[in-house]
Short mmCIF file of C-alpha atoms in Angstrom, two decimals:
data_model
loop_
_atom_site.label_atom_id
_atom_site.label_comp_id
_atom_site.label_asym_id
_atom_site.label_seq_id
_atom_site.Cartn_x
_atom_site.Cartn_y
_atom_site.Cartn_z
CA MET A 23 -29.29 2.85 24.96
CA THR A 24 -32.37 0.78 26.85
CA GLU A 25 -33.93 -0.41 24.10
CA HIS A 26 -32.11 -1.87 22.20
CA GLN A 27 -32.32 -6.36 21.64
CA THR A 28 -30.26 -8.36 23.24
CA ILE A 29 -30.23 -12.33 22.08
CA HIS A 30 -28.07 -14.13 25.34
CA PHE A 31 -26.09 -17.23 25.18
CA ALA A 32 -24.77 -19.27 28.17
CA ALA A 33 -21.21 -18.45 28.31
CA TYR A 34 -19.77 -21.58 27.47
CA TRP A 35 -20.81 -20.41 23.78
CA LEU A 36 -18.38 -18.16 23.81
CA PRO A 37 -15.58 -20.34 23.50
CA LEU A 38 -16.92 -22.74 21.54
CA LEU A 39 -17.96 -20.42 18.82
CA GLY A 40 -14.55 -18.49 19.09
CA CYS A 41 -12.72 -21.55 18.19
CA GLY A 42 -14.89 -22.43 16.02
CA VAL A 43 -14.88 -19.85 14.02
CA ILE A 44 -10.77 -19.98 14.02
CA LEU A 45 -10.41 -23.08 12.98
CA CYS A 46 -12.70 -22.95 10.14
CA SER A 47 -11.02 -19.81 8.67
CA TRP A 48 -8.08 -20.99 9.20
CA LEU A 49 -8.89 -24.10 6.87
CA ALA A 50 -10.51 -21.75 4.68
CA MET A 51 -6.75 -19.61 4.96
CA ARG A 52 -5.25 -22.39 4.14
CA SER A 53 -6.24 -24.66 1.17
CA LEU A 54 -6.39 -21.70 -0.61
CA ARG A 55 -2.37 -20.62 -0.20
CA ARG A 56 -2.73 -24.12 -1.25
CA MET A 57 -4.73 -24.05 -4.57
CA ILE A 58 -2.39 -20.80 -5.10
CA THR A 59 0.44 -22.05 -4.48
CA ALA A 60 0.19 -25.43 -6.57
CA ARG A 61 -0.91 -22.78 -9.75
CA GLN A 62 2.66 -20.75 -9.58
CA THR A 63 4.97 -21.45 -12.83
CA THR A 64 7.88 -20.44 -10.36
CA ALA A 65 8.80 -21.66 -6.97
CA ASP A 66 10.54 -18.23 -5.67
CA GLU A 67 8.01 -15.92 -7.25
CA GLN A 68 7.75 -13.52 -4.75
CA ILE A 69 6.67 -10.52 -6.44
CA PRO A 70 3.76 -11.39 -8.88
CA THR A 71 4.73 -9.49 -12.37
CA ILE A 72 1.53 -6.90 -12.76
CA ASP A 73 0.25 -7.53 -16.52
CA ALA A 74 0.95 -10.88 -16.33
CA GLY A 75 -2.35 -11.93 -19.43
CA ALA A 76 -1.60 -8.92 -20.87
CA ALA A 77 -1.35 -11.06 -24.13
CA GLY A 78 -5.18 -11.53 -24.31
CA THR A 79 -8.71 -11.04 -26.98
CA SER A 80 -11.26 -10.73 -24.04
CA LEU A 81 -13.18 -7.19 -24.53
CA ILE A 82 -11.37 -5.52 -21.91
CA HIS A 83 -8.07 -6.49 -23.26
CA ARG A 84 -9.33 -4.57 -26.05
CA TRP A 85 -10.76 -1.67 -24.79
CA ASP A 86 -8.64 1.49 -24.77
CA PRO A 87 -6.30 1.95 -21.50
CA ARG A 88 -7.79 5.78 -20.95
CA PHE A 89 -10.89 4.33 -21.16
CA LYS A 90 -10.43 1.79 -19.18
CA ILE A 91 -8.97 3.72 -16.43
CA ILE A 92 -11.58 6.38 -16.25
CA ALA A 93 -13.98 3.44 -16.11
CA LEU A 94 -12.74 1.19 -13.19
CA LEU A 95 -11.52 4.08 -11.08
CA GLY A 96 -15.39 5.71 -11.08
CA PHE A 97 -16.50 2.87 -10.36
CA ALA A 98 -14.01 1.53 -8.14
CA PHE A 99 -14.98 4.62 -6.41
CA CYS A 100 -18.56 4.53 -6.52
CA ALA A 101 -18.06 0.30 -4.78
CA VAL A 102 -16.35 2.19 -1.60
CA SER A 103 -19.12 5.19 -1.28
CA LEU A 104 -22.14 2.04 -0.84
CA HIS A 105 -23.62 1.45 2.28
CA SER A 106 -25.92 -1.56 2.64
CA PRO A 107 -25.08 -4.90 2.12
CA ARG A 108 -27.09 -5.59 -0.92
CA SER A 109 -25.60 -3.08 -2.73
CA VAL A 110 -22.40 -4.26 -2.24
CA LEU A 111 -23.17 -8.37 -2.18
CA VAL A 112 -24.54 -6.58 -6.26
CA ALA A 113 -20.79 -4.46 -6.97
CA LEU A 114 -18.67 -7.22 -6.01
CA LEU A 115 -21.33 -9.68 -8.18
CA LEU A 116 -20.57 -7.00 -11.37
CA THR A 117 -16.77 -7.31 -10.17
CA ILE A 118 -16.73 -11.25 -10.55
CA ILE A 119 -18.53 -11.40 -13.37
CA THR A 120 -15.58 -8.51 -15.18
CA VAL A 121 -12.97 -11.16 -13.85
CA SER A 122 -14.70 -13.70 -16.14
CA ILE A 123 -15.07 -12.21 -18.78
CA ALA A 124 -11.40 -10.93 -19.12
CA ARG A 125 -10.34 -14.67 -18.37
CA ILE A 126 -7.71 -14.12 -15.47
CA PRO A 127 -6.27 -16.71 -14.01
CA TRP A 128 -8.66 -17.06 -11.06
CA HIS A 129 -5.46 -17.42 -8.40
CA ARG A 130 -4.17 -13.48 -9.22
CA PRO A 131 -7.49 -12.31 -7.59
CA LEU A 132 -7.72 -14.58 -5.31
CA ARG A 133 -3.93 -14.22 -3.82
CA ARG A 134 -5.05 -10.66 -4.15
CA LEU A 135 -7.97 -10.77 -1.84
CA LEU A 136 -5.69 -12.88 0.21
CA ALA A 137 -3.38 -10.51 1.23
CA MET A 138 -5.67 -8.38 2.32
CA ASN A 139 -6.83 -10.47 5.32
CA GLY A 140 -4.78 -9.15 8.21
CA PHE A 141 -7.19 -6.19 7.65
CA LEU A 142 -9.65 -7.44 7.34
CA VAL A 143 -10.18 -9.92 9.94
CA MET A 144 -9.01 -7.19 12.30
CA PHE A 145 -12.11 -5.49 11.93
CA LEU A 146 -14.13 -8.38 11.81
CA ILE A 147 -13.11 -8.76 15.54
CA VAL A 148 -12.81 -5.14 17.00
CA MET A 149 -15.63 -3.86 15.07
CA PRO A 150 -18.85 -5.90 16.81
CA LEU A 151 -17.49 -5.65 20.12
CA THR A 152 -15.79 -1.21 19.69
CA VAL A 153 -19.73 -0.20 17.65
CA PRO A 154 -21.06 2.26 19.59
CA THR A 155 -24.61 1.03 20.40
CA ARG A 156 -27.45 2.41 19.08
CA ILE A 157 -31.12 2.12 19.59
CA SER A 158 -31.75 -0.15 16.25
CA ASP A 159 -29.02 -2.62 17.48
CA THR A 160 -28.64 -6.44 18.72
CA LEU A 161 -26.65 -7.22 21.02
CA ILE A 162 -25.83 -10.41 21.41
CA ILE A 163 -24.24 -11.00 24.78
CA PHE A 164 -22.25 -14.13 26.22
CA GLY A 165 -23.52 -15.37 30.05
CA ASP A 166 -22.77 -12.18 31.84
CA TRP A 167 -20.19 -10.53 30.01
CA GLN A 168 -21.80 -7.89 29.92
CA LEU A 169 -18.21 -5.92 28.72
CA MET A 170 -18.56 -8.54 25.07
CA ALA A 171 -21.19 -7.17 23.68
CA PHE A 172 -21.18 -8.40 20.08
CA ASN A 173 -23.08 -5.55 18.11
CA LEU A 174 -24.40 -7.06 15.24
CA ARG A 175 -24.12 -3.54 13.40
CA GLY A 176 -20.83 -4.14 14.16
CA LEU A 177 -20.58 -6.81 12.58
CA GLU A 178 -23.19 -6.04 8.63
CA LEU A 179 -20.59 -2.28 8.76
CA ALA A 180 -17.14 -4.65 9.10
CA LEU A 181 -19.12 -7.50 6.71
CA VAL A 182 -19.37 -4.31 4.77
CA ILE A 183 -16.35 -3.22 4.43
CA ILE A 184 -14.65 -6.69 3.41
CA GLY A 185 -17.09 -6.79 0.34
CA LYS A 186 -15.88 -3.29 -0.41
CA ALA A 187 -12.02 -3.91 0.04
CA TRP A 188 -12.62 -7.04 -1.94
CA CYS A 189 -14.73 -5.14 -5.24
CA VAL A 190 -11.66 -2.60 -5.61
CA ALA A 191 -9.35 -5.41 -5.37
CA LEU A 192 -10.99 -7.91 -7.86
CA LEU A 193 -11.18 -5.05 -10.51
CA MET A 194 -7.55 -4.12 -9.99
CA GLU A 195 -6.71 -7.93 -11.90
CA PRO A 196 -8.73 -6.70 -14.93
CA LEU A 197 -7.49 -2.59 -14.60
CA LEU A 198 -3.70 -3.50 -15.13
CA ALA A 199 -3.37 -6.87 -15.67
CA THR A 200 -4.96 -6.80 -19.56
CA ALA A 201 -3.10 -3.80 -20.83
CA PRO A 202 1.40 -3.27 -20.31
CA LEU A 203 1.88 -1.74 -17.72
CA GLY A 204 3.74 0.88 -20.22
CA ALA A 205 0.59 1.26 -21.73
CA THR A 206 -1.31 1.88 -18.73
CA LEU A 207 0.54 4.43 -17.39
CA GLU A 208 0.39 6.24 -20.66
CA GLY A 209 -2.85 5.98 -20.78
CA LEU A 210 -2.83 7.67 -17.21
CA THR A 211 -0.17 10.38 -18.50
CA ARG A 212 -2.86 10.97 -21.31
CA LEU A 213 -5.67 11.69 -18.76
CA GLY A 214 -3.24 14.38 -16.87
CA LEU A 215 -0.94 12.34 -14.33
CA PRO A 216 1.94 14.17 -14.59
CA GLY A 217 4.38 12.49 -17.29
CA LYS A 218 7.56 12.15 -14.46
CA ILE A 219 5.20 10.16 -11.95
CA SER A 220 4.25 7.46 -14.28
CA GLU A 221 7.72 7.39 -15.64
CA THR A 222 9.29 7.04 -12.51
CA LEU A 223 7.25 4.65 -11.41
CA LEU A 224 7.45 2.69 -14.73
CA ILE A 225 11.42 2.84 -13.76
CA ALA A 226 10.66 1.73 -9.77
CA HIS A 227 8.79 -1.03 -11.19
CA ARG A 228 11.11 -2.29 -13.19
CA TYR A 229 14.15 -1.90 -10.28
CA LEU A 230 12.01 -4.05 -8.20
CA PHE A 231 12.47 -6.80 -9.01
CA VAL A 232 16.71 -6.49 -9.52
CA PHE A 233 16.42 -5.47 -5.84
CA LEU A 234 14.70 -8.58 -4.95
CA GLY A 235 18.02 -10.35 -6.75
CA GLU A 236 19.97 -8.11 -5.16
CA VAL A 237 18.43 -9.28 -1.58
CA GLN A 238 17.66 -13.00 -1.82
CA ARG A 239 21.37 -12.40 -2.44
CA MET A 240 22.25 -11.05 0.47
CA ARG A 241 20.27 -12.73 2.08
CA SER A 242 22.06 -15.94 1.16
CA GLY A 243 25.19 -14.75 1.77
CA MET A 244 24.33 -13.79 5.71
CA GLU A 245 22.92 -16.92 6.09
CA ALA A 246 25.68 -18.58 4.87
CA ARG A 247 27.37 -16.91 7.99
CA ALA A 248 25.37 -18.53 9.88
CA PHE A 249 22.07 -15.56 10.50
CA ARG A 250 19.88 -16.38 12.01
CA PRO A 251 16.70 -14.26 12.75
CA GLY A 252 16.14 -14.53 16.60
CA ARG A 253 17.53 -12.93 19.12
CA ARG A 254 15.78 -9.49 19.03
CA TRP A 255 18.49 -7.23 19.50
CA ASP A 256 21.58 -8.58 16.89
CA THR A 257 18.83 -9.31 15.27
CA LEU A 258 18.06 -5.82 14.38
CA ARG A 259 21.52 -4.52 13.96
CA ASP A 260 22.06 -6.91 11.99
CA LEU A 261 18.93 -6.12 9.55
CA GLY A 262 19.82 -2.84 9.66
CA ASN A 263 22.85 -3.25 8.54
CA PHE A 264 21.22 -5.16 5.98
CA VAL A 265 18.64 -2.31 5.02
CA GLY A 266 22.01 0.06 4.90
CA MET A 267 23.62 -1.79 2.57
CA LEU A 268 20.91 -2.59 0.80
CA LEU A 269 20.55 1.40 0.01
CA VAL A 270 24.01 1.93 -0.35
CA ARG A 271 24.41 -0.36 -3.28
CA SER A 272 20.61 0.68 -4.97
CA PHE A 273 22.42 4.54 -5.16
CA GLU A 274 25.74 3.71 -6.38
CA ARG A 275 23.52 1.15 -9.46
CA THR A 276 21.07 4.96 -9.73
CA HIS A 277 24.65 6.52 -10.21
CA ARG A 278 25.54 4.31 -13.09
CA VAL A 279 21.89 3.29 -13.90
CA TYR A 280 21.78 6.77 -14.82
CA ALA A 281 24.65 7.18 -17.00
CA ALA A 282 22.99 4.30 -18.64
CA MET A 283 20.85 6.30 -19.69
CA GLN A 284 22.13 9.64 -20.72
CA ALA A 285 24.60 7.84 -22.60
CA ARG A 286 21.35 5.94 -24.59
CA GLY A 287 20.04 9.60 -24.90
CA TYR A 288 18.07 9.82 -22.10
CA ASN A 289 17.10 13.76 -21.92
CA GLY A 290 14.63 14.25 -19.09
CA SER A 291 11.52 12.31 -20.50
CA LEU A 292 11.27 8.83 -21.62
CA PRO A 293 9.10 8.31 -25.49
CA HIS A 294 5.91 7.40 -25.81
CA HIS A 295 4.82 4.26 -27.86
CA HIS A 296 1.20 3.56 -27.43
CA GLN A 297 -1.47 4.05 -29.98
CA PHE A 298 -4.49 5.02 -28.34
CA ARG A 299 -7.70 4.77 -30.44
CA GLY A 300 -11.35 5.83 -28.63
CA ALA A 301 -13.17 4.32 -30.76
CA THR A 302 -17.10 4.34 -29.78
CA SER A 303 -16.89 0.61 -27.89
CA ASP A 304 -14.76 2.45 -25.94
CA TRP A 305 -16.92 5.03 -25.15
CA LEU A 306 -19.59 2.13 -24.97
CA GLN A 307 -18.65 0.01 -22.82
CA THR A 308 -17.68 3.17 -20.35
CA MET A 309 -20.46 4.76 -20.02
CA VAL A 310 -22.19 1.23 -19.36
CA TRP A 311 -19.33 0.72 -16.19
CA LEU A 312 -20.33 4.52 -14.73
CA GLY A 313 -23.66 4.25 -15.26
CA LEU A 314 -23.63 0.08 -13.50
CA GLY A 315 -21.66 2.44 -10.78
CA LEU A 316 -23.78 5.28 -10.15
CA GLY A 317 -26.69 3.45 -10.54
CA LEU A 318 -25.71 1.59 -7.95
CA VAL A 319 -25.32 4.35 -5.91
CA LEU A 320 -28.04 5.64 -5.93
CA ALA A 321 -30.09 2.72 -5.44
CA ASP A 322 -28.23 2.55 -2.37
CA ARG A 323 -28.45 5.76 -1.41
CA LEU A 324 -32.97 5.29 -1.37
CA HIS A 325 -32.56 2.44 0.41
CA THR A 326 -31.29 3.69 3.16
CA GLY A 327 -32.49 6.41 3.23
CA GLY A 328 -31.29 9.94 2.65
CA PHE A 329 -27.19 11.22 0.79
CA MET B 5 -0.51 -0.69 8.53
CA HIS B 6 -2.50 0.35 5.44
CA ILE B 7 -5.95 1.04 5.17
CA SER B 8 -7.57 -0.95 2.46
CA ASP B 9 -10.04 -0.06 0.41
CA GLY B 10 -13.81 0.29 1.63
CA VAL B 11 -13.21 1.41 5.36
CA LEU B 12 -12.89 5.54 4.02
CA PRO B 13 -15.61 7.62 3.50
CA THR B 14 -15.42 8.78 -0.18
CA THR B 15 -15.27 12.54 0.74
CA ILE B 16 -12.52 11.32 2.96
CA ALA B 17 -10.74 9.31 0.35
CA LEU B 18 -11.68 11.83 -2.72
CA GLY B 19 -9.76 14.75 -0.47
CA THR B 20 -6.86 13.10 0.28
CA GLY B 21 -5.89 11.25 -2.92
CA VAL B 22 -6.21 15.37 -4.34
CA VAL B 23 -4.28 16.14 -1.50
CA SER B 24 -1.97 13.61 -1.73
CA LEU B 25 -1.37 14.43 -5.62
CA ALA B 26 -0.15 18.31 -4.65
CA ILE B 27 2.36 17.24 -2.65
CA ALA B 28 3.39 14.92 -5.23
CA THR B 29 4.06 17.50 -7.99
CA TRP B 30 5.37 19.49 -5.77
CA SER B 31 7.41 17.07 -4.74
CA ALA B 32 8.44 16.52 -8.07
CA LYS B 33 9.06 19.73 -9.21
CA ARG B 34 11.78 20.17 -5.83
CA SER B 35 13.90 17.46 -7.69
CA PRO B 36 15.40 17.99 -11.10
CA ALA B 37 13.82 16.01 -13.96
CA GLU B 38 17.18 14.76 -14.26
CA ASP B 39 17.38 13.14 -10.58
CA LEU B 40 13.83 10.87 -10.97
CA PRO B 41 15.73 7.54 -12.61
CA LYS B 42 17.59 7.65 -8.92
CA VAL B 43 13.75 8.51 -6.75
CA ALA B 44 12.87 5.55 -8.76
CA VAL B 45 15.72 3.25 -8.00
CA ILE B 46 15.35 4.68 -4.45
CA SER B 47 11.59 3.59 -4.00
CA ALA B 48 12.26 -0.11 -5.05
CA ALA B 49 15.28 -0.30 -3.00
CA PHE B 50 12.70 0.71 0.04
CA PHE B 51 9.97 -1.30 -1.16
CA VAL B 52 12.52 -4.28 -1.31
CA ALA B 53 13.52 -2.91 2.32
CA SER B 54 9.92 -2.99 3.49
CA LEU B 55 9.04 -6.49 2.95
CA VAL B 56 12.44 -7.52 5.74
CA HIS B 57 10.28 -8.97 8.20
CA ILE B 58 11.57 -8.28 12.30
CA PRO B 59 10.07 -11.07 14.68
CA LEU B 60 8.31 -10.05 17.18
CA GLY B 61 6.67 -11.79 20.04
CA PRO B 62 3.80 -14.27 18.43
CA THR B 63 3.88 -12.28 14.50
CA SER B 64 6.50 -10.54 12.88
CA ILE B 65 5.99 -6.91 11.56
CA HIS B 66 7.89 -5.08 8.35
CA LEU B 67 9.90 -2.29 8.21
CA LEU B 68 8.28 1.46 7.58
CA LEU B 69 10.95 3.28 7.23
CA PRO B 70 9.27 6.50 6.54
CA GLY B 71 11.62 8.61 8.37
CA ILE B 72 14.83 7.76 7.10
CA VAL B 73 13.42 8.33 3.84
CA GLY B 74 13.01 11.57 5.01
CA ALA B 75 16.15 12.04 5.82
CA LEU B 76 17.89 10.57 2.53
CA LEU B 77 15.89 11.79 0.30
CA GLY B 78 14.56 15.43 1.67
CA PRO B 79 11.50 16.45 -0.72
CA ALA B 80 11.58 14.03 -3.11
CA ALA B 81 10.52 11.78 -0.07
CA PHE B 82 6.50 12.24 -0.16
CA LEU B 83 6.91 11.15 -4.25
CA ALA B 84 9.06 8.02 -3.80
CA ILE B 85 6.42 6.88 -0.64
CA LEU B 86 3.54 7.38 -3.24
CA LEU B 87 5.19 5.85 -5.77
CA GLY B 88 6.21 2.54 -2.83
CA LEU B 89 2.88 2.47 -1.96
CA VAL B 90 1.19 2.69 -5.57
CA LEU B 91 3.15 -0.36 -6.03
CA GLN B 92 2.65 -2.21 -3.36
CA SER B 93 -1.04 -1.95 -4.04
CA LEU B 94 -0.57 -2.88 -7.50
CA LEU B 95 1.28 -6.05 -6.75
CA PHE B 96 -0.01 -7.58 -3.49
CA GLN B 97 -3.00 -5.49 -2.46
CA PHE B 98 -1.79 -3.78 0.12
CA GLY B 99 -3.01 -0.32 0.83
CA GLY B 100 -5.61 -0.03 -1.46
CA LEU B 101 -6.66 1.75 -4.90
CA THR B 102 -9.14 4.23 -3.62
CA ALA B 103 -7.45 4.79 -0.09
CA LEU B 104 -3.87 5.55 -2.36
CA GLY B 105 -3.94 9.49 -1.42
CA ALA B 106 -5.17 8.43 2.45
CA ASN B 107 -1.90 5.82 2.67
CA ALA B 108 0.40 8.31 0.92
CA LEU B 109 -0.52 11.12 3.51
CA MET B 110 -0.31 8.95 6.42
CA MET B 111 3.64 7.96 5.36
CA GLY B 112 4.45 10.71 3.88
CA LEU B 113 4.45 13.89 5.92
CA PRO B 114 5.59 12.20 9.18
CA ALA B 115 8.45 10.94 6.27
CA LEU B 116 8.90 15.12 5.35
CA ALA B 117 8.65 15.89 8.08
CA CYS B 118 11.01 13.59 10.01
CA GLY B 119 13.85 14.68 7.31
CA LEU B 120 13.65 18.30 7.82
CA LEU B 121 14.46 17.47 11.56
CA PHE B 122 16.76 15.10 11.48
CA GLN B 123 18.81 17.67 8.52
CA THR B 124 18.54 20.08 12.09
CA LEU B 125 19.22 18.08 14.82
CA ARG B 126 21.42 15.78 14.09
CA GLY B 127 25.23 17.58 14.64
CA GLN B 128 28.57 15.89 13.67
CA SER B 129 29.76 12.65 15.45
CA ARG B 130 28.51 9.26 14.70
CA LYS B 131 27.19 8.65 17.53
CA ARG B 132 24.55 11.30 17.91
CA GLN B 133 23.74 10.31 14.08
CA ALA B 134 22.80 7.33 15.17
CA ILE B 135 20.52 8.67 17.96
CA THR B 136 19.00 11.37 15.78
CA GLY B 137 18.16 8.30 13.50
CA ALA B 138 16.61 6.70 15.86
CA PHE B 139 14.36 9.76 17.21
CA CYS B 140 13.45 10.19 13.78
CA GLY B 141 12.64 6.71 13.11
CA GLY B 142 10.63 5.85 15.75
CA LEU B 143 8.88 9.58 15.50
CA GLY B 144 7.75 8.96 12.01
CA VAL B 145 6.14 5.56 12.53
CA LEU B 146 4.29 7.39 15.37
CA GLY B 147 3.36 10.45 13.09
CA SER B 148 1.93 7.27 10.36
CA ALA B 149 0.02 6.24 13.52
CA LEU B 150 -1.36 9.16 14.22
CA ILE B 151 -2.98 10.04 10.88
CA LEU B 152 -3.98 7.19 10.40
CA ALA B 153 -6.29 6.99 13.70
CA ILE B 154 -6.87 10.40 12.62
CA LEU B 155 -8.74 9.98 9.27
CA LEU B 156 -10.74 6.75 11.34
CA ALA B 157 -11.68 8.38 13.57
CA LEU B 158 -13.54 11.12 11.25
CA SER B 159 -14.56 8.56 9.14
CA GLY B 160 -17.20 7.92 12.50
CA GLU B 161 -17.92 7.11 16.17
CA ASP B 162 -18.41 3.91 14.61
CA PHE B 163 -14.46 3.30 14.30
CA LEU B 164 -13.14 5.46 17.29
CA GLY B 165 -12.77 1.22 18.68
CA VAL B 166 -10.44 0.59 15.77
CA ALA B 167 -8.47 3.77 15.95
CA LYS B 168 -6.84 3.44 19.06
CA LEU B 169 -6.71 -0.19 18.25
CA ALA B 170 -4.85 0.87 16.23
CA LEU B 171 -2.52 3.61 17.95
CA LEU B 172 -1.29 1.25 20.87
CA ALA B 173 -0.67 -2.11 18.04
CA HIS B 174 2.21 0.76 16.42
CA LEU B 175 3.66 1.74 19.99
CA PRO B 176 5.74 -1.31 19.98
CA VAL B 177 6.67 -1.33 15.30
CA VAL B 178 7.49 2.77 17.01
CA VAL B 179 10.21 1.30 18.79
CA ILE B 180 11.32 -1.79 16.61
CA GLU B 181 11.56 1.37 14.53
CA ALA B 182 13.47 3.48 15.85
CA ILE B 183 17.13 0.73 17.05
CA ALA B 184 16.76 -0.65 13.41
CA ALA B 185 16.45 3.39 11.91
CA GLY B 186 19.12 4.25 14.13
CA PHE B 187 21.11 1.13 13.18
CA ILE B 188 20.82 1.92 9.89
CA VAL B 189 21.87 5.61 9.98
CA SER B 190 24.85 4.34 12.04
CA PHE B 191 25.69 1.66 9.07
CA LEU B 192 25.19 4.65 6.77
CA VAL B 193 27.28 7.24 8.43
CA ARG B 194 30.30 4.47 8.37
CA VAL B 195 30.24 3.45 5.67
CA LYS B 196 28.92 6.35 2.85
CA PRO B 197 28.64 9.52 4.61
CA GLU B 198 27.45 11.54 1.70
CA LEU B 199 23.95 9.98 1.58
CA LEU B 200 23.18 11.50 4.48
CA GLU B 201 23.87 14.94 2.78
CA ALA B 202 20.89 16.92 3.33
CA PRO B 203 18.60 17.40 -0.51
CA PHE B 204 17.03 20.11 2.26
CA THR B 205 19.86 22.56 2.29
CA LEU B 206 19.73 22.39 -1.87
CA ARG B 207 18.53 25.43 -2.59
CA LYS B 208 15.96 26.35 -5.34
CA GLU B 209 18.10 28.19 -8.13
CA GLN B 210 21.10 25.51 -7.34
CA ILE B 211 19.05 23.20 -8.34
CA LEU B 212 17.00 25.04 -11.49
CA PRO B 213 19.87 24.87 -14.27
CA ASP B 214 20.51 20.82 -13.61
CA THR B 215 16.46 21.21 -15.02
CA LYS B 216 17.22 22.00 -18.51
CA PRO B 217 17.65 18.64 -21.22
CA LYS B 218 21.24 18.18 -21.93
CA ARG B 219 21.70 18.40 -25.54
#
């Protein structure tokens, strides 16, 4: 405990640095948000569609969904196993290259990164303060505040976590947006996911947008009756009724939907449409990706010492 | 709150993934094939309900509703929650791809437990059902927070501080969620009480004859 290095700063640096960091991140977030909203096609687009960019012709688009899922999922798991900042950086670079190969408009992956901010910023603040001190650690101490010892190893750990989370988030777009959702799910079924689960997911995805419309309708109804979220107890009662009503309506809708599906010959499974190829190029691409992932993990473990 | 990618060690991420896929398969088997469109529609409804934000002090929280999902769906609740989480991660990147199993366990296990608890304790009167609903609603979130803390703590001593903080941050959510769940159940008792009729009371023999496709 006594051997760790400490860097001392005068106490007034703490509020100064804190404010600086908060201001910078706030400005960055705001400009990013502006950029993303400026790119949106419709104003009320609350839920982005998963497979919006499915019509492209890039290398990733032509990849057989089954192989794509295996390769990118495998790479994602390799990426989250990394420990050293350097290898995470390499993985991040690789995913960025993939997104540009797939020619996905940048506002979509950026939006994913923004969505994770809350959780990740918590790590960035909490980890340096709570990580137990080890011998080789460097602490930053402001003035006499021993309690606020800022551990650089914690900061590094938090940054590595953020990098890994960004990696996977960036991979989601090439993984999902480059084929119709139906094809991706059918690929998953071919790979062994129970067919029931993927079909249910397909139907759930469809009804999401229906219910979102319903919620907006109900909300404008509530607002027309002068509902304003605010005083806690009343708000909770109204929102409880609101959610209850949403459930009642959706249950009633399920009966109608189910009857309609049966009338069209639904017998417990949906028909399959997609043709899968499995050509040499698919195999090759998959091998390249898995090789890259495993190579990164290997290099990472050699670098950090031991598995 | 969901765990995002990159936090859990790969062994835990893979292990929880396998376990939750197994439970989801069990959950899908327990619900007849023809009920799956219903499960799908209900998971969509819960997904949308969880987008509703409630002001709390300077920030706002959104409902998680594991207790209510369990009470309404019984064994199918796990499947519904897994699907909801998949959609959240596919659409918004809430939670993550590799942490999906951990998140499903975190929300799904309390849902199953609370559903069972609700069906055993609920009684007849509206007041009692609302109170039981509130209790289960709060307990569901508390259970999720506990599992979250345990998973984080298992990831290594470095994460203990984060685990404690996450548990602490969930306490106000437990209270809000309990009150909201009480109101939701009370509303359902008044408006459509048959929704609360237990899927847990269905025996497997009662389900089986329906699973054959009608031709």
